[in-house]
Amino acid sequence: MVAGKLFSKFCQRTGFNVFSSVEYPSLIRGGVNSFEINFNNSACCTSDFIDVMIALNEACFNACKHRLKNDGFVIFDKNIFDLKQTNAFGVPLSSLATDLNDVKNVVALGACFALFGFDLAVLNSVLDEVFGGKGKDVVDNNVKAAVAGFDFFKENFGVCLNVELPLKKGESLFLSGNEAVSLGAISAGLKFFSAYPMTPASGILHYLAAKENDAGIVVRHVEDEISALNMALGASFAGVKSMVATSGGGFCLMVEALGLSAIAEVPIVIVEVMRQGPSTGVPTQTGQGDLAFVLNASHGQFPRVVICPGDIEECFYETINAFNLAYKFQIPVIILTDKILAESFSTVKPFKNKSEIFSPFVSCAEENFKRYKFTENGISPMSKPGIKNGEFIASSYEHDEFGHSVEDPESIKKMTDKRFAKLNDLKKEIPEPVLHGNKSADVTIVSWGSSKGAVLEALKTLQQKGITANFLQILYAEPFSCDFVKNVLSKAKNVVLVEGSKTGFMADLIKMHTGFEIKNKILKYDGLPFFPADVVDGVLKVLGLK
Amino acid sequence: MGFDSCVKPSWCPGCGNFGILSAVKNALKSLNLKTEDVVAVSGIGCSGKTPHFIKNYGFEGLHGRVLPAASGVKLANHGLTVLGFAGDGDAYGIGMGHFIHSCRRNIDLTYVVHDNEVYALTTGQYSPSSPKGTITKSSPFGSLEVPVNPVALALTAGCSFVARCFALDVKHLEGVLVEAIKHKGFALVDVLQPCVVWRKGSIKFFKDRIYDLQKEGHDSSDFDSALKKSFETAESGKIPVGVFYKKEHPCFCDEIPVLKKGSLVNQKSNSISNLLKEFY
């Protein structure tokens, strides 16, 4: 993990685009752990095949060897196991590391640098930065380890790939989806975050907790997810922008309070980071199986927003949008990501920091303040404790304009209509889906969320095979851009859905909203992310070319 | 005026809740609090309606979830006076987990439990504080569980202010509430509340057994003594009322560095420019 991160930082500093993903089991010690780095001038997803593998033990090699390209390069620890195949290079990682406090991963990294033909000096500066906080000795150890690996490889194997470095070196950020969501939230004015640890969302809790003082936010790890969302709603009611983050199982516990947010019109942002489900499922593997759930969760009917970021950059900007929509329309907004987005890292263009933070509360109130005043657009003035004359009751019961309970038919209908009236303006404020590629194409791929990277890569491969494909990316699952989608699909020649789930729910959603039925589906539900080859092969099959 | 709301209580005539409401409003008035600085958080049940009958900001949330919501309010603005109102089902049944953790947290709010030993609003099922053998619609052959002991639970969970009162002794309740609200930390006030519909005879039952701890010379700073008293329950024939235990420790909000600068709601949002540096 550390070596992977180090190598990724090196690539970023050198000017490459990087996409790094992590595989690990639901264990604390042992198991197969891998860190995969895809770097080139346009990396945006996991690669189909691995060009170079560093195998620190035999179990890991065996688990990952099917991903290795034919005649792919392997640097393995020859102190532990042997490998006799083309381009396999045994380096005594363990013995070279013994005197250096067990940093065999950095020894391997050094060897790797010799193979690629990279300059160790840049790696050494990354080492200094990453380990500097632990003291000069630790940094020196790691530098020695890298040099040891580098020298051994260079002296024993006359192989060098001479990988070309990028010509242009623009500035970039290298971070994970969870970090991007966290930063987006702070940028949007987040002040309160409560959570219960749950893979793969815990990264948000960890990052925000560490930044409590720097960012001026209150972060609480509470006793359960029910407490987390109810507490965030209390904080939001009291005037502070709040968020919670969890995975599917935790969101299940939050479902009742989701309805409370809706009826009491207490704004909230909820991040749901999908894992492979159902139930405990596979905590450390990815999936896209929760779309139907988040769209329909909680009894009764009410407006909500569901956003599905497709890459790490969207994780940042869409979280800002989520807050602005939640607090303007006084509704719950759900950001739906998954393990792959959350825990992978990629280079992104530096974020543009917005200066204006939207303030949704009234600054003063007159007597007989109507918190739930009937208005044409459904949005009522929102006061908060401390504002004189602004007193009201935020209630989970159906209520009148002051928040007091009502049970008569006319009031029930009127207040329900008021909440739904918000949808009119809401629909106008959300961005439209994006059609990547040419308007006219042989194949139109429809998808959402983390498959974006693999699909975009597949478009290039298909182009090389003489097939034009475009990609309709659904960013907002709710409200749904019916007209835009209907328009694109009605003109499409062949439509294929790509989704990481068993049933491809996005097709059902599209049919419900537009009447258009997508018959071809490329579905993957084995816990792994889409590789570009999955999409390419799937499209070729649909076209009868495979 | 003061803390009187324009909404007329919907409780049954003779309900113990009237006594609690009266005591709460008087306590708030005597503390010279402003209506806009008081937040009443409630759950579901007869007690859940309480915030509507007080002039204040109210949050009538989910069953069992009074304390998380109230905690969120306090963390967002710790300058507010936050009161939680929950029935015994809300507080000691579905909300038991949050109750224990709130005691551990010592968050500065006052938790008033309307303990009538029954689920009144849902028409009379037994509750966590009903005596064993209670016959109701959901326990036609008698309930099987021993009742909870909220005072003992609170004490062992680290609660820094533990009291029990009787709803019909409004003056006494008012006094304890003033102390509880003034106390900087989590304060439990378990109020024995007669339910005139589902627990007929409970007024006499309580009146025959309660005695005032303070009048008996109980030292509320003595934890061991408080714990011993907490085991005097209805079965023993004597029910202590008053303040069992009171100790000042640092409260939750005082130990959060960000809140040292003032209420979170009044703090400006920070820019992310510095935070981005590590990702370059």
Short mmCIF file of C-alpha atoms in Angstrom, two decimals, chain A residues 54-497:
data_model
loop_
_atom_site.label_atom_id
_atom_site.label_comp_id
_atom_site.label_asym_id
_atom_site.label_seq_id
_atom_site.Cartn_x
_atom_site.Cartn_y
_atom_site.Cartn_z
CA ILE A 54 5.99 -6.53 -7.96
CA ALA A 55 5.25 -9.79 -6.16
CA LEU A 56 6.18 -9.66 -2.49
CA ASN A 57 5.07 -13.24 -1.85
CA GLU A 58 3.88 -16.30 -3.76
CA ALA A 59 0.26 -16.15 -2.63
CA CYS A 60 -0.12 -12.65 -3.99
CA PHE A 61 1.58 -13.60 -7.26
CA ASN A 62 -0.78 -16.52 -7.75
CA ALA A 63 -3.83 -14.43 -6.94
CA CYS A 64 -2.92 -11.75 -9.47
CA LYS A 65 -1.05 -13.60 -12.23
CA HIS A 66 -4.12 -13.87 -14.45
CA ARG A 67 -4.02 -10.07 -14.80
CA LEU A 68 -0.42 -10.08 -15.99
CA LYS A 69 0.14 -9.50 -19.70
CA ASN A 70 1.77 -12.30 -21.68
CA ASP A 71 5.49 -11.98 -21.03
CA GLY A 72 4.72 -9.23 -18.54
CA PHE A 73 7.51 -8.21 -16.19
CA VAL A 74 7.64 -9.53 -12.64
CA ILE A 75 10.00 -8.47 -9.89
CA PHE A 76 9.71 -11.07 -7.15
CA ASP A 77 11.29 -11.74 -3.77
CA LYS A 78 13.69 -14.55 -4.52
CA ASN A 79 14.39 -15.06 -0.83
CA ILE A 80 10.85 -16.42 -0.43
CA PHE A 81 9.91 -18.09 -3.69
CA ASP A 82 11.08 -18.84 -7.17
CA LEU A 83 9.55 -18.01 -10.52
CA LYS A 84 10.73 -19.40 -13.79
CA GLN A 85 9.09 -17.52 -16.64
CA THR A 86 10.08 -14.96 -19.22
CA ASN A 87 10.77 -11.50 -17.82
CA ALA A 88 10.62 -12.64 -14.19
CA PHE A 89 13.40 -11.05 -12.17
CA GLY A 90 14.26 -12.38 -8.73
CA VAL A 91 15.60 -9.76 -6.37
CA PRO A 92 16.54 -10.74 -2.80
CA LEU A 93 14.10 -8.24 -1.34
CA SER A 94 14.00 -9.75 2.16
CA SER A 95 17.75 -10.00 2.67
CA LEU A 96 18.41 -6.56 1.18
CA ALA A 97 15.76 -5.18 3.52
CA THR A 98 16.81 -6.99 6.69
CA ASP A 99 19.36 -4.44 7.79
CA LEU A 100 17.00 -1.64 6.94
CA ASN A 101 14.04 -2.35 9.23
CA ASP A 102 11.97 -4.40 6.91
CA VAL A 103 11.34 -2.01 4.04
CA LYS A 104 11.37 -4.65 1.33
CA ASN A 105 8.54 -2.93 -0.49
CA VAL A 106 10.77 0.11 -1.00
CA VAL A 107 13.66 -2.15 -2.10
CA ALA A 108 11.28 -3.55 -4.70
CA LEU A 109 10.32 -0.05 -5.74
CA GLY A 110 13.97 0.79 -6.29
CA ALA A 111 14.37 -2.30 -8.49
CA CYS A 112 11.29 -1.22 -10.39
CA PHE A 113 12.80 2.18 -11.05
CA ALA A 114 15.84 0.53 -12.60
CA LEU A 115 13.53 -1.52 -14.84
CA PHE A 116 11.59 1.54 -15.97
CA GLY A 117 14.69 3.70 -16.32
CA PHE A 118 13.38 6.31 -13.91
CA ASP A 119 15.48 8.76 -11.93
CA LEU A 120 15.81 7.75 -8.27
CA ALA A 121 16.34 11.36 -7.21
CA VAL A 122 12.64 12.20 -7.70
CA LEU A 123 11.62 9.11 -5.70
CA ASN A 124 13.96 10.15 -2.93
CA SER A 125 12.24 13.53 -2.69
CA VAL A 126 8.86 11.79 -2.39
CA LEU A 127 10.30 9.54 0.34
CA ASP A 128 11.54 12.59 2.18
CA GLU A 129 8.11 14.16 2.01
CA VAL A 130 6.13 11.07 3.00
CA PHE A 131 8.42 9.87 5.80
CA GLY A 132 9.94 13.18 6.85
CA GLY A 133 7.58 13.43 9.79
CA LYS A 134 8.94 10.17 11.21
CA GLY A 135 12.51 11.46 11.45
CA LYS A 136 15.69 11.59 9.39
CA ASP A 137 16.62 7.98 10.22
CA VAL A 138 13.43 6.62 8.73
CA VAL A 139 13.91 8.68 5.58
CA ASP A 140 17.53 7.57 5.23
CA ASN A 141 16.54 3.92 5.70
CA ASN A 142 14.00 4.15 2.94
CA VAL A 143 16.41 5.94 0.60
CA LYS A 144 19.04 3.24 1.25
CA ALA A 145 16.43 0.58 0.54
CA ALA A 146 15.47 2.14 -2.79
CA VAL A 147 19.13 2.45 -3.79
CA ALA A 148 19.82 -1.16 -2.79
CA GLY A 149 17.00 -2.43 -4.99
CA PHE A 150 17.94 -0.12 -7.85
CA ASP A 151 21.61 -1.10 -7.79
CA PHE A 152 20.90 -4.83 -7.53
CA PHE A 153 18.56 -4.76 -10.52
CA LYS A 154 20.90 -2.64 -12.63
CA GLU A 155 23.94 -4.76 -11.83
CA ASN A 156 22.26 -8.15 -12.35
CA PHE A 157 19.82 -7.59 -15.17
CA GLY A 158 20.64 -5.68 -18.30
CA VAL A 159 17.01 -4.78 -18.91
CA CYS A 160 15.63 -1.28 -19.10
CA LEU A 161 12.29 -0.26 -20.55
CA ASN A 162 13.31 3.39 -20.90
CA VAL A 163 9.79 4.60 -20.29
CA GLU A 164 9.32 8.05 -21.75
CA LEU A 165 8.49 10.84 -19.37
CA PRO A 166 5.67 13.27 -20.16
CA LEU A 167 6.79 16.43 -21.93
CA LYS A 168 4.35 18.78 -20.27
CA LYS A 169 4.23 18.92 -16.50
CA GLY A 170 1.06 20.62 -15.32
CA GLU A 171 0.01 20.80 -11.68
CA SER A 172 -2.30 18.10 -10.45
CA LEU A 173 -3.81 16.82 -7.24
CA PHE A 174 -3.58 13.11 -6.41
CA LEU A 175 -6.30 11.92 -4.06
CA SER A 176 -9.04 9.36 -3.44
CA GLY A 177 -12.76 9.68 -4.00
CA ASN A 178 -13.39 9.74 -0.26
CA GLU A 179 -10.92 12.59 0.11
CA ALA A 180 -12.50 14.44 -2.82
CA VAL A 181 -15.97 14.14 -1.26
CA SER A 182 -14.59 15.38 2.08
CA LEU A 183 -12.90 18.37 0.49
CA GLY A 184 -16.00 19.18 -1.55
CA ALA A 185 -18.05 19.17 1.62
CA ILE A 186 -15.69 21.49 3.47
CA SER A 187 -15.58 23.74 0.43
CA ALA A 188 -19.38 23.91 0.46
CA GLY A 189 -19.48 24.97 4.11
CA LEU A 190 -19.68 21.65 6.00
CA LYS A 191 -19.46 22.25 9.74
CA PHE A 192 -20.80 19.01 11.26
CA PHE A 193 -20.12 15.41 10.35
CA SER A 194 -21.22 12.34 12.27
CA ALA A 195 -20.58 8.75 11.32
CA TYR A 196 -20.15 5.15 12.32
CA PRO A 197 -17.14 3.41 10.76
CA MET A 198 -18.14 1.29 7.76
CA THR A 199 -16.01 0.07 4.86
CA PRO A 200 -15.63 1.58 2.27
CA ALA A 201 -16.93 4.91 3.64
CA SER A 202 -14.70 5.12 6.71
CA GLY A 203 -12.05 7.05 4.77
CA ILE A 204 -14.33 10.10 4.91
CA LEU A 205 -14.64 9.84 8.71
CA HIS A 206 -10.88 9.40 9.10
CA TYR A 207 -9.99 12.31 6.82
CA LEU A 208 -12.52 14.72 8.34
CA ALA A 209 -11.64 13.71 11.91
CA ALA A 210 -7.97 14.47 11.23
CA LYS A 211 -8.92 17.86 9.77
CA GLU A 212 -11.35 18.89 12.51
CA ASN A 213 -9.23 21.74 13.77
CA ASP A 214 -7.72 22.80 10.42
CA ALA A 215 -11.11 22.93 8.75
CA GLY A 216 -13.05 24.25 11.77
CA ILE A 217 -15.60 21.43 11.76
CA VAL A 218 -17.03 19.15 14.44
CA VAL A 219 -16.60 15.47 13.60
CA ARG A 220 -18.13 12.77 15.79
CA HIS A 221 -17.79 9.01 15.63
CA VAL A 222 -21.04 7.97 17.29
CA GLU A 223 -22.61 4.76 18.60
CA ASP A 224 -24.44 3.74 15.45
CA GLU A 225 -25.72 4.99 12.11
CA ILE A 226 -29.15 5.79 13.52
CA SER A 227 -27.51 8.18 15.96
CA ALA A 228 -25.28 9.57 13.19
CA LEU A 229 -28.11 10.72 10.93
CA ASN A 230 -30.42 11.89 13.72
CA MET A 231 -27.57 13.87 15.23
CA ALA A 232 -26.70 15.45 11.89
CA LEU A 233 -30.36 16.42 11.47
CA GLY A 234 -30.35 18.06 14.93
CA ALA A 235 -27.23 20.00 13.96
CA SER A 236 -28.72 21.01 10.59
CA PHE A 237 -31.94 22.15 12.30
CA ALA A 238 -29.82 24.24 14.66
CA GLY A 239 -28.22 26.05 11.74
CA VAL A 240 -25.12 24.18 10.67
CA LYS A 241 -24.38 22.46 7.33
CA SER A 242 -24.19 18.76 8.07
CA MET A 243 -23.34 15.48 6.37
CA VAL A 244 -23.17 11.76 7.11
CA ALA A 245 -21.38 8.99 5.18
CA THR A 246 -21.88 5.25 5.25
CA SER A 247 -22.24 2.12 3.12
CA GLY A 248 -25.36 0.15 2.20
CA GLY A 249 -25.92 -1.53 5.55
CA GLY A 250 -25.47 1.72 7.45
CA PHE A 251 -27.83 3.49 5.07
CA CYS A 252 -30.42 0.81 5.85
CA LEU A 253 -30.31 2.02 9.46
CA MET A 254 -30.64 5.62 8.33
CA VAL A 255 -33.76 5.09 6.28
CA GLU A 256 -36.25 6.16 8.94
CA ALA A 257 -34.44 9.43 9.57
CA LEU A 258 -34.30 10.08 5.82
CA GLY A 259 -38.07 10.46 5.98
CA LEU A 260 -37.76 12.78 8.98
CA SER A 261 -35.44 15.04 6.95
CA ALA A 262 -38.04 15.11 4.20
CA ILE A 263 -41.17 15.86 6.22
CA ALA A 264 -39.56 18.33 8.62
CA GLU A 265 -37.66 19.84 5.67
CA VAL A 266 -34.35 19.63 7.51
CA PRO A 267 -31.59 19.73 4.86
CA ILE A 268 -28.98 16.97 4.85
CA VAL A 269 -26.30 15.42 2.62
CA ILE A 270 -25.90 11.64 2.85
CA VAL A 271 -22.99 9.84 1.17
CA GLU A 272 -23.65 6.18 0.38
CA VAL A 273 -20.47 4.36 -0.67
CA MET A 274 -21.59 1.07 -2.18
CA ARG A 275 -19.96 -2.25 -1.53
CA GLN A 276 -20.87 -5.61 -2.98
CA GLY A 277 -24.14 -6.57 -1.27
CA PRO A 278 -26.67 -7.56 -0.13
CA SER A 279 -26.24 -7.46 3.66
CA THR A 280 -22.63 -7.62 4.87
CA GLY A 281 -21.81 -8.90 1.38
CA VAL A 282 -18.16 -8.33 0.50
CA PRO A 283 -17.12 -5.24 2.45
CA THR A 284 -13.95 -4.54 0.52
CA GLN A 285 -15.28 -5.15 -2.99
CA THR A 286 -17.25 -2.86 -5.24
CA GLY A 287 -20.72 -2.98 -6.77
CA GLN A 288 -23.52 -0.81 -8.08
CA GLY A 289 -26.40 -2.69 -6.55
CA ASP A 290 -27.96 0.06 -4.39
CA LEU A 291 -29.42 2.42 -7.00
CA ALA A 292 -33.03 1.28 -6.65
CA PHE A 293 -32.68 1.34 -2.87
CA VAL A 294 -31.45 4.91 -2.49
CA LEU A 295 -34.00 6.18 -5.01
CA ASN A 296 -36.89 4.69 -3.07
CA ALA A 297 -35.71 4.47 0.52
CA SER A 298 -38.07 5.43 3.35
CA HIS A 299 -41.84 5.06 3.46
CA GLY A 300 -44.10 7.72 1.99
CA GLN A 301 -43.27 9.95 -0.92
CA PHE A 302 -41.07 13.03 -1.03
CA PRO A 303 -38.60 14.81 -3.31
CA ARG A 304 -34.92 13.91 -3.02
CA VAL A 305 -31.79 14.25 -5.13
CA VAL A 306 -29.55 11.30 -5.98
CA ILE A 307 -26.18 12.11 -7.54
CA CYS A 308 -23.86 9.47 -9.03
CA PRO A 309 -20.37 10.91 -9.53
CA GLY A 310 -18.42 9.11 -12.25
CA ASP A 311 -14.89 10.00 -11.28
CA ILE A 312 -12.88 11.59 -8.53
CA GLU A 313 -13.18 15.10 -9.93
CA GLU A 314 -16.97 14.77 -9.95
CA CYS A 315 -16.81 13.53 -6.34
CA PHE A 316 -15.51 16.98 -5.41
CA TYR A 317 -17.72 19.24 -7.51
CA GLU A 318 -20.90 17.22 -7.11
CA THR A 319 -20.55 17.23 -3.32
CA ILE A 320 -20.57 21.03 -3.47
CA ASN A 321 -23.68 20.85 -5.66
CA ALA A 322 -25.23 18.42 -3.21
CA PHE A 323 -24.90 20.90 -0.35
CA ASN A 324 -26.22 23.80 -2.38
CA LEU A 325 -29.25 21.80 -3.51
CA ALA A 326 -29.94 20.34 -0.05
CA TYR A 327 -29.81 23.71 1.69
CA LYS A 328 -31.60 25.71 -0.99
CA PHE A 329 -34.48 23.27 -1.41
CA GLN A 330 -34.44 22.00 2.21
CA ILE A 331 -34.39 18.34 1.16
CA PRO A 332 -32.21 15.28 1.60
CA VAL A 333 -29.53 14.81 -1.07
CA ILE A 334 -27.81 11.47 -1.51
CA ILE A 335 -24.38 11.11 -3.13
CA LEU A 336 -23.96 7.56 -4.38
CA THR A 337 -20.37 6.38 -4.91
CA ASP A 338 -18.73 2.98 -4.55
CA LYS A 339 -15.59 1.28 -3.27
CA ILE A 340 -13.72 1.86 -6.50
CA LEU A 341 -14.34 5.61 -6.55
CA ALA A 342 -13.97 6.00 -2.81
CA GLU A 343 -10.72 4.12 -2.32
CA SER A 344 -8.97 4.56 -5.65
CA PHE A 345 -6.70 7.51 -6.24
CA SER A 346 -6.32 9.54 -9.36
CA THR A 347 -4.68 12.70 -10.58
CA VAL A 348 -7.13 15.54 -11.16
CA LYS A 349 -6.82 19.14 -12.24
CA PRO A 350 -6.44 21.35 -9.16
CA PHE A 351 -9.86 22.19 -7.75
CA LYS A 352 -11.26 25.65 -8.30
CA ASN A 353 -12.25 26.92 -4.88
CA LYS A 354 -15.52 28.80 -4.87
CA SER A 355 -15.51 31.88 -2.69
CA GLU A 356 -19.25 32.31 -2.09
CA ILE A 357 -20.85 29.88 0.35
CA PHE A 358 -24.60 29.79 0.12
CA SER A 359 -26.40 30.80 3.35
CA PRO A 360 -29.92 29.42 3.60
CA PHE A 361 -31.15 30.80 6.95
CA VAL A 362 -33.10 34.01 7.49
CA SER A 363 -31.25 36.57 9.58
CA CYS A 364 -34.36 37.77 11.44
CA ALA A 365 -38.04 36.95 11.76
CA GLU A 366 -41.36 38.66 12.44
CA GLU A 367 -43.94 37.40 14.96
CA ASN A 368 -46.14 34.53 13.79
CA PHE A 369 -43.27 33.26 11.69
CA LYS A 370 -44.38 30.50 9.35
CA ARG A 371 -41.47 28.11 8.91
CA TYR A 372 -43.53 25.99 6.50
CA LYS A 373 -45.24 28.87 4.71
CA PHE A 374 -47.13 27.86 1.57
CA THR A 375 -45.22 29.34 -1.37
CA GLU A 376 -45.38 28.85 -5.12
CA ASN A 377 -42.01 27.16 -5.37
CA GLY A 378 -42.50 25.13 -2.20
CA ILE A 379 -39.49 26.67 -0.45
CA SER A 380 -40.33 28.34 2.88
CA PRO A 381 -38.18 30.71 4.93
CA MET A 382 -35.90 28.78 7.28
CA SER A 383 -35.09 30.10 10.74
CA LYS A 384 -32.85 28.53 13.36
CA PRO A 385 -32.66 28.56 17.16
CA GLY A 386 -31.35 31.88 18.42
CA ILE A 387 -33.38 33.95 15.96
CA LYS A 388 -36.00 35.96 17.88
CA ASN A 389 -39.59 35.34 16.69
CA GLY A 390 -38.36 32.51 14.47
CA GLU A 391 -39.66 29.78 16.81
CA PHE A 392 -41.24 26.76 15.13
CA ILE A 393 -41.56 23.01 15.59
CA ALA A 394 -39.67 20.73 13.19
CA SER A 395 -41.91 17.69 13.34
CA SER A 396 -41.94 14.16 12.02
CA TYR A 397 -45.75 14.40 12.02
CA GLU A 398 -47.67 16.03 9.18
CA HIS A 399 -47.96 19.65 10.15
CA ASP A 400 -49.30 23.13 9.43
CA GLU A 401 -47.30 26.20 8.46
CA PHE A 402 -46.03 26.59 12.05
CA GLY A 403 -45.05 22.94 12.43
CA HIS A 404 -48.00 21.97 14.65
CA SER A 405 -49.56 18.59 13.94
CA VAL A 406 -52.51 18.26 11.57
CA GLU A 407 -54.73 15.32 10.68
CA ASP A 408 -57.41 16.82 8.43
CA PRO A 409 -57.54 15.83 4.73
CA GLU A 410 -57.15 19.34 3.34
CA SER A 411 -54.02 20.09 5.34
CA ILE A 412 -52.41 16.77 4.52
CA LYS A 413 -52.91 17.29 0.81
CA LYS A 414 -51.80 20.92 0.88
CA MET A 415 -48.56 20.27 2.75
CA THR A 416 -47.71 17.26 0.60
CA ASP A 417 -48.24 19.38 -2.52
CA LYS A 418 -46.02 22.09 -1.06
CA ARG A 419 -43.13 19.67 -0.61
CA PHE A 420 -43.55 18.32 -4.13
CA ALA A 421 -43.76 21.82 -5.60
CA LYS A 422 -40.02 22.05 -4.97
CA LEU A 423 -39.43 19.64 -7.84
CA ASN A 424 -40.37 22.27 -10.43
CA ASP A 425 -37.40 24.50 -9.71
CA LEU A 426 -35.21 21.59 -8.67
CA LYS A 427 -35.45 20.00 -12.11
CA LYS A 428 -34.28 23.24 -13.69
CA GLU A 429 -31.23 23.49 -11.44
CA ILE A 430 -29.64 20.12 -11.91
CA PRO A 431 -27.13 19.67 -14.74
CA GLU A 432 -28.10 17.58 -17.75
CA PRO A 433 -26.49 14.22 -18.45
CA VAL A 434 -23.34 14.29 -20.55
CA LEU A 435 -23.08 12.61 -23.96
CA HIS A 436 -19.38 11.83 -24.37
CA GLY A 437 -18.22 11.45 -27.98
CA ASN A 438 -20.03 12.20 -31.21
CA LYS A 439 -23.75 12.78 -31.32
CA SER A 440 -23.98 10.15 -33.99
CA ALA A 441 -22.42 6.74 -33.34
CA ASP A 442 -22.81 3.02 -34.10
CA VAL A 443 -23.27 2.26 -30.45
CA THR A 444 -24.52 4.33 -27.52
CA ILE A 445 -23.29 3.09 -24.15
CA VAL A 446 -25.42 4.16 -21.18
CA SER A 447 -23.85 4.07 -17.74
CA TRP A 448 -23.40 5.84 -14.41
CA GLY A 449 -20.94 6.02 -11.55
CA SER A 450 -17.46 4.50 -11.46
CA SER A 451 -17.68 2.63 -14.77
CA LYS A 452 -17.07 5.99 -16.46
CA GLY A 453 -13.32 5.45 -16.70
CA ALA A 454 -13.54 2.01 -18.24
CA VAL A 455 -16.24 3.12 -20.69
CA LEU A 456 -14.23 6.14 -21.86
CA GLU A 457 -11.20 3.91 -22.38
CA ALA A 458 -13.36 1.40 -24.27
CA LEU A 459 -14.59 4.12 -26.64
CA LYS A 460 -10.95 4.58 -27.76
CA THR A 461 -10.38 0.85 -28.28
CA LEU A 462 -13.64 0.51 -30.22
CA GLN A 463 -12.64 3.46 -32.39
CA GLN A 464 -9.42 1.64 -33.26
CA LYS A 465 -11.53 -1.33 -34.35
CA GLY A 466 -13.54 0.96 -36.58
CA ILE A 467 -16.60 1.14 -34.34
CA THR A 468 -17.88 4.56 -33.30
CA ALA A 469 -19.38 4.63 -29.86
CA ASN A 470 -20.61 7.40 -27.64
CA PHE A 471 -21.37 7.33 -23.92
CA LEU A 472 -24.46 8.72 -22.20
CA GLN A 473 -23.39 9.31 -18.62
CA ILE A 474 -26.28 9.61 -16.13
CA LEU A 475 -25.01 11.87 -13.37
CA TYR A 476 -28.30 12.66 -11.58
CA ALA A 477 -30.54 9.62 -11.10
CA GLU A 478 -33.14 11.85 -9.42
CA PRO A 479 -34.52 14.20 -10.59
CA PHE A 480 -34.18 12.44 -13.93
CA SER A 481 -33.54 14.32 -17.15
CA CYS A 482 -36.28 12.60 -19.12
CA ASP A 483 -36.25 14.82 -22.21
CA PHE A 484 -32.49 14.74 -22.71
CA VAL A 485 -32.25 10.96 -22.28
CA LYS A 486 -35.29 10.28 -24.45
CA ASN A 487 -33.86 12.47 -27.17
CA VAL A 488 -30.47 10.73 -27.19
CA LEU A 489 -31.84 7.19 -27.04
CA SER A 490 -34.49 7.70 -29.68
CA LYS A 491 -31.75 8.68 -32.14
CA ALA A 492 -29.31 5.93 -31.10
CA LYS A 493 -28.56 2.98 -33.35
CA ASN A 494 -27.59 0.39 -30.75
CA VAL A 495 -28.01 1.04 -27.05
CA VAL A 496 -26.10 -0.90 -24.40
CA LEU A 497 -26.29 -0.47 -20.62
#
